[in-house]
Coordinates of C-alpha atoms in Angstrom, one line a residue:
X18 CA 13.5 -5.8 -7.4
X19 CA 14.7 -3.1 -4.9
X20 CA 14.5 -3.3 -1.2
X21 CA 14.2 -0.3 0.6
X22 CA 14.0 -0.2 4.2
X23 CA 15.1 -1.8 7.2
X24 CA 12.5 -4.1 8.9
X25 CA 13.5 -6.9 11.4
X26 CA 13.7 -9.4 9.1
X27 CA 16.3 -7.4 7.0
X28 CA 19.1 -9.3 7.7
X29 CA 17.3 -12.7 6.8
X30 CA 16.2 -11.1 3.6
X31 CA 19.8 -10.1 2.4
X32 CA 20.9 -13.6 2.9
X33 CA 18.0 -14.9 0.9
X34 CA 18.9 -12.1 -1.4
X35 CA 22.4 -13.3 -2.4
X36 CA 20.9 -16.5 -4.0
X37 CA 18.9 -14.1 -6.4
X38 CA 20.6 -12.3 -9.1
X39 CA 17.6 -9.4 -9.3
X40 CA 17.6 -8.2 -5.8
X41 CA 19.2 -5.1 -4.5
X42 CA 19.1 -3.8 -1.0
X43 CA 19.3 0.2 -0.3
X44 CA 18.9 -0.3 3.6
X45 CA 16.6 2.7 5.1
X46 CA 16.6 6.0 2.9
X47 CA 15.4 9.6 3.9
X48 CA 12.2 10.1 2.6
X49 CA 13.5 12.7 0.7
X50 CA 14.8 10.0 -1.3
X51 CA 11.3 8.1 -2.0
X52 CA 10.3 9.7 -5.0
X53 CA 13.3 8.4 -7.0
X54 CA 12.8 4.9 -6.0
X55 CA 8.5 5.3 -6.8
X56 CA 9.7 6.7 -10.0
X57 CA 11.6 3.2 -11.0
X58 CA 9.0 0.9 -9.6
X59 CA 6.8 -0.8 -11.7
X60 CA 5.1 -1.9 -8.4
X61 CA 5.0 -1.3 -4.6
X62 CA 5.0 -4.2 -2.4
X63 CA 3.5 -4.0 1.3
X64 CA 3.5 -6.6 3.6
X65 CA 2.0 -7.0 7.5
X66 CA 2.0 -9.5 9.8
X67 CA -0.9 -11.7 10.3
X68 CA -2.5 -10.1 13.1
X69 CA -5.9 -8.9 13.8
X70 CA -5.4 -5.7 15.2
X71 CA -2.7 -5.1 12.4
X72 CA -5.5 -5.9 9.8
X73 CA -7.3 -2.8 10.7
X74 CA -4.6 -0.5 10.0
X75 CA -3.9 1.5 6.7
X76 CA 0.0 2.2 6.6
X77 CA 0.6 5.4 5.2
X78 CA 2.8 3.8 2.5
X79 CA -0.2 2.1 0.8
X80 CA -1.4 5.6 0.4
X81 CA 2.1 6.8 -0.6
X82 CA 2.3 4.1 -2.8
X83 CA -1.1 5.1 -4.7
X84 CA -0.8 8.8 -4.8
X85 CA 2.7 8.3 -6.6
X86 CA 0.5 6.1 -9.3
X87 CA 2.0 2.6 -8.9
X88 CA 0.6 -0.5 -8.9
X89 CA 0.7 -2.5 -5.1
X90 CA 1.4 -5.8 -4.3
X91 CA 0.3 -7.1 -0.6
X92 CA 0.6 -9.8 1.6
X93 CA -2.0 -8.0 4.0
X94 CA -5.3 -8.6 5.4
X95 CA -7.9 -6.3 6.2
X96 CA -8.4 -2.4 5.6
X97 CA -5.5 -2.3 3.0
X98 CA -6.3 -5.3 1.3
X99 CA -9.5 -3.7 1.1
X100 CA -8.5 -0.3 -0.2
X101 CA -6.4 -2.1 -3.1
X102 CA -9.0 -4.1 -4.1
X103 CA -11.6 -1.2 -3.9
X104 CA -9.1 0.9 -6.2
X105 CA -8.2 -2.1 -8.6
X106 CA -4.6 -1.1 -8.1
X107 CA -3.2 -4.5 -7.5
X108 CA -3.5 -7.6 -5.9
X109 CA -2.9 -8.8 -2.7
X110 CA -2.8 -12.3 -1.0
X111 CA -3.2 -13.2 2.7
X112 CA -0.7 -11.9 5.1
X113 CA 2.3 -13.9 5.5
X114 CA 1.7 -16.4 2.7
X115 CA 4.6 -16.1 0.8
X116 CA 3.8 -18.8 -1.7
X117 CA 0.7 -17.0 -2.7
X118 CA 2.6 -13.6 -2.9
X119 CA 5.1 -15.1 -5.1
X120 CA 2.3 -16.0 -7.5
X121 CA 0.9 -13.0 -7.4
X122 CA 4.2 -10.9 -8.6
X123 CA 4.5 -13.8 -11.3
X124 CA 1.0 -12.6 -12.5
X125 CA 1.4 -9.4 -12.7
X126 CA 4.9 -9.4 -14.4
X127 CA 3.0 -11.7 -16.8
X128 CA 0.7 -8.8 -17.6
X129 CA 3.2 -6.5 -18.0
X130 CA 0.7 -3.9 -19.5
X131 CA -1.4 -4.3 -16.5
X132 CA 1.2 -1.9 -14.4
X133 CA 0.3 1.5 -16.1
X134 CA -3.5 0.8 -15.9
X135 CA -3.3 -0.2 -12.1
X136 CA -1.3 2.8 -11.4
X137 CA -3.5 5.0 -13.2
X138 CA -6.2 3.6 -11.1
X139 CA -4.2 3.8 -8.1
X140 CA -3.8 7.6 -8.5
X141 CA -7.3 8.2 -9.3
X142 CA -8.6 6.4 -6.4
X143 CA -6.1 8.4 -4.0
X144 CA -7.3 11.5 -5.5
X145 CA -11.0 10.6 -4.5
X146 CA -10.5 9.3 -1.2
X147 CA -7.6 10.3 0.8
X148 CA -6.6 14.0 -0.4
X149 CA -6.8 16.6 2.7
X150 CA -10.2 17.8 1.3
X151 CA -11.7 14.5 1.1
X152 CA -10.4 13.9 4.8
X153 CA -11.8 17.3 6.5
X154 CA -14.9 16.6 4.4
X155 CA -15.1 13.3 6.3
X156 CA -14.2 14.3 9.4
X157 CA -16.8 17.2 9.7
X158 CA -19.4 14.8 8.7
X159 CA -18.2 12.4 11.5
X160 CA -18.4 15.4 13.9
X161 CA -21.7 16.8 12.8
X162 CA -22.9 13.4 13.3
X163 CA -21.6 13.0 16.5
X164 CA -23.3 16.7 17.4
X165 CA -26.4 15.3 16.0
X166 CA -26.3 12.2 18.3
X167 CA -25.6 13.6 21.8
X168 CA -22.1 13.3 21.3
X169 CA -22.0 9.4 20.1
X170 CA -20.7 8.7 16.5
X171 CA -22.6 5.8 14.5
X172 CA -20.4 3.3 13.3
X173 CA -21.7 3.8 9.5
X174 CA -20.5 7.8 10.0
X175 CA -16.9 6.5 9.1
X176 CA -18.0 5.0 5.9
X177 CA -16.6 6.8 2.8

């Protein structure tokens, strides 16, 4: 496991990592270095707090992982888990469920050939869902709907 970043639990994770022979911590790295780390990875991990407000968000890293064509393993709720499931590009468990996350990682490692298929699914989904052209197409549709509805946006106008 290569751990890149400097989250609030970094020091605690470093202490736990000392007990494991296959964990390396790199700390915070410049965004320009990330492609090197992505290229070495079979899968990428995303974890979020178990918080209803956070579950509505889709962190940019999820999209970055998909664009890089990597499988995604998550301990997340809501939007992030829904996108990973829709993309069929990995596995998500409930946020903050360490035991379930460990099991999800074990299962993915046990099915080693899945990394390539899941990564291909991730890249395809990214190009079909998150590219700039698609973003602006959706935005235009939302704005056109708002104009037609007298300035209000129907809830389903934001659907894909």
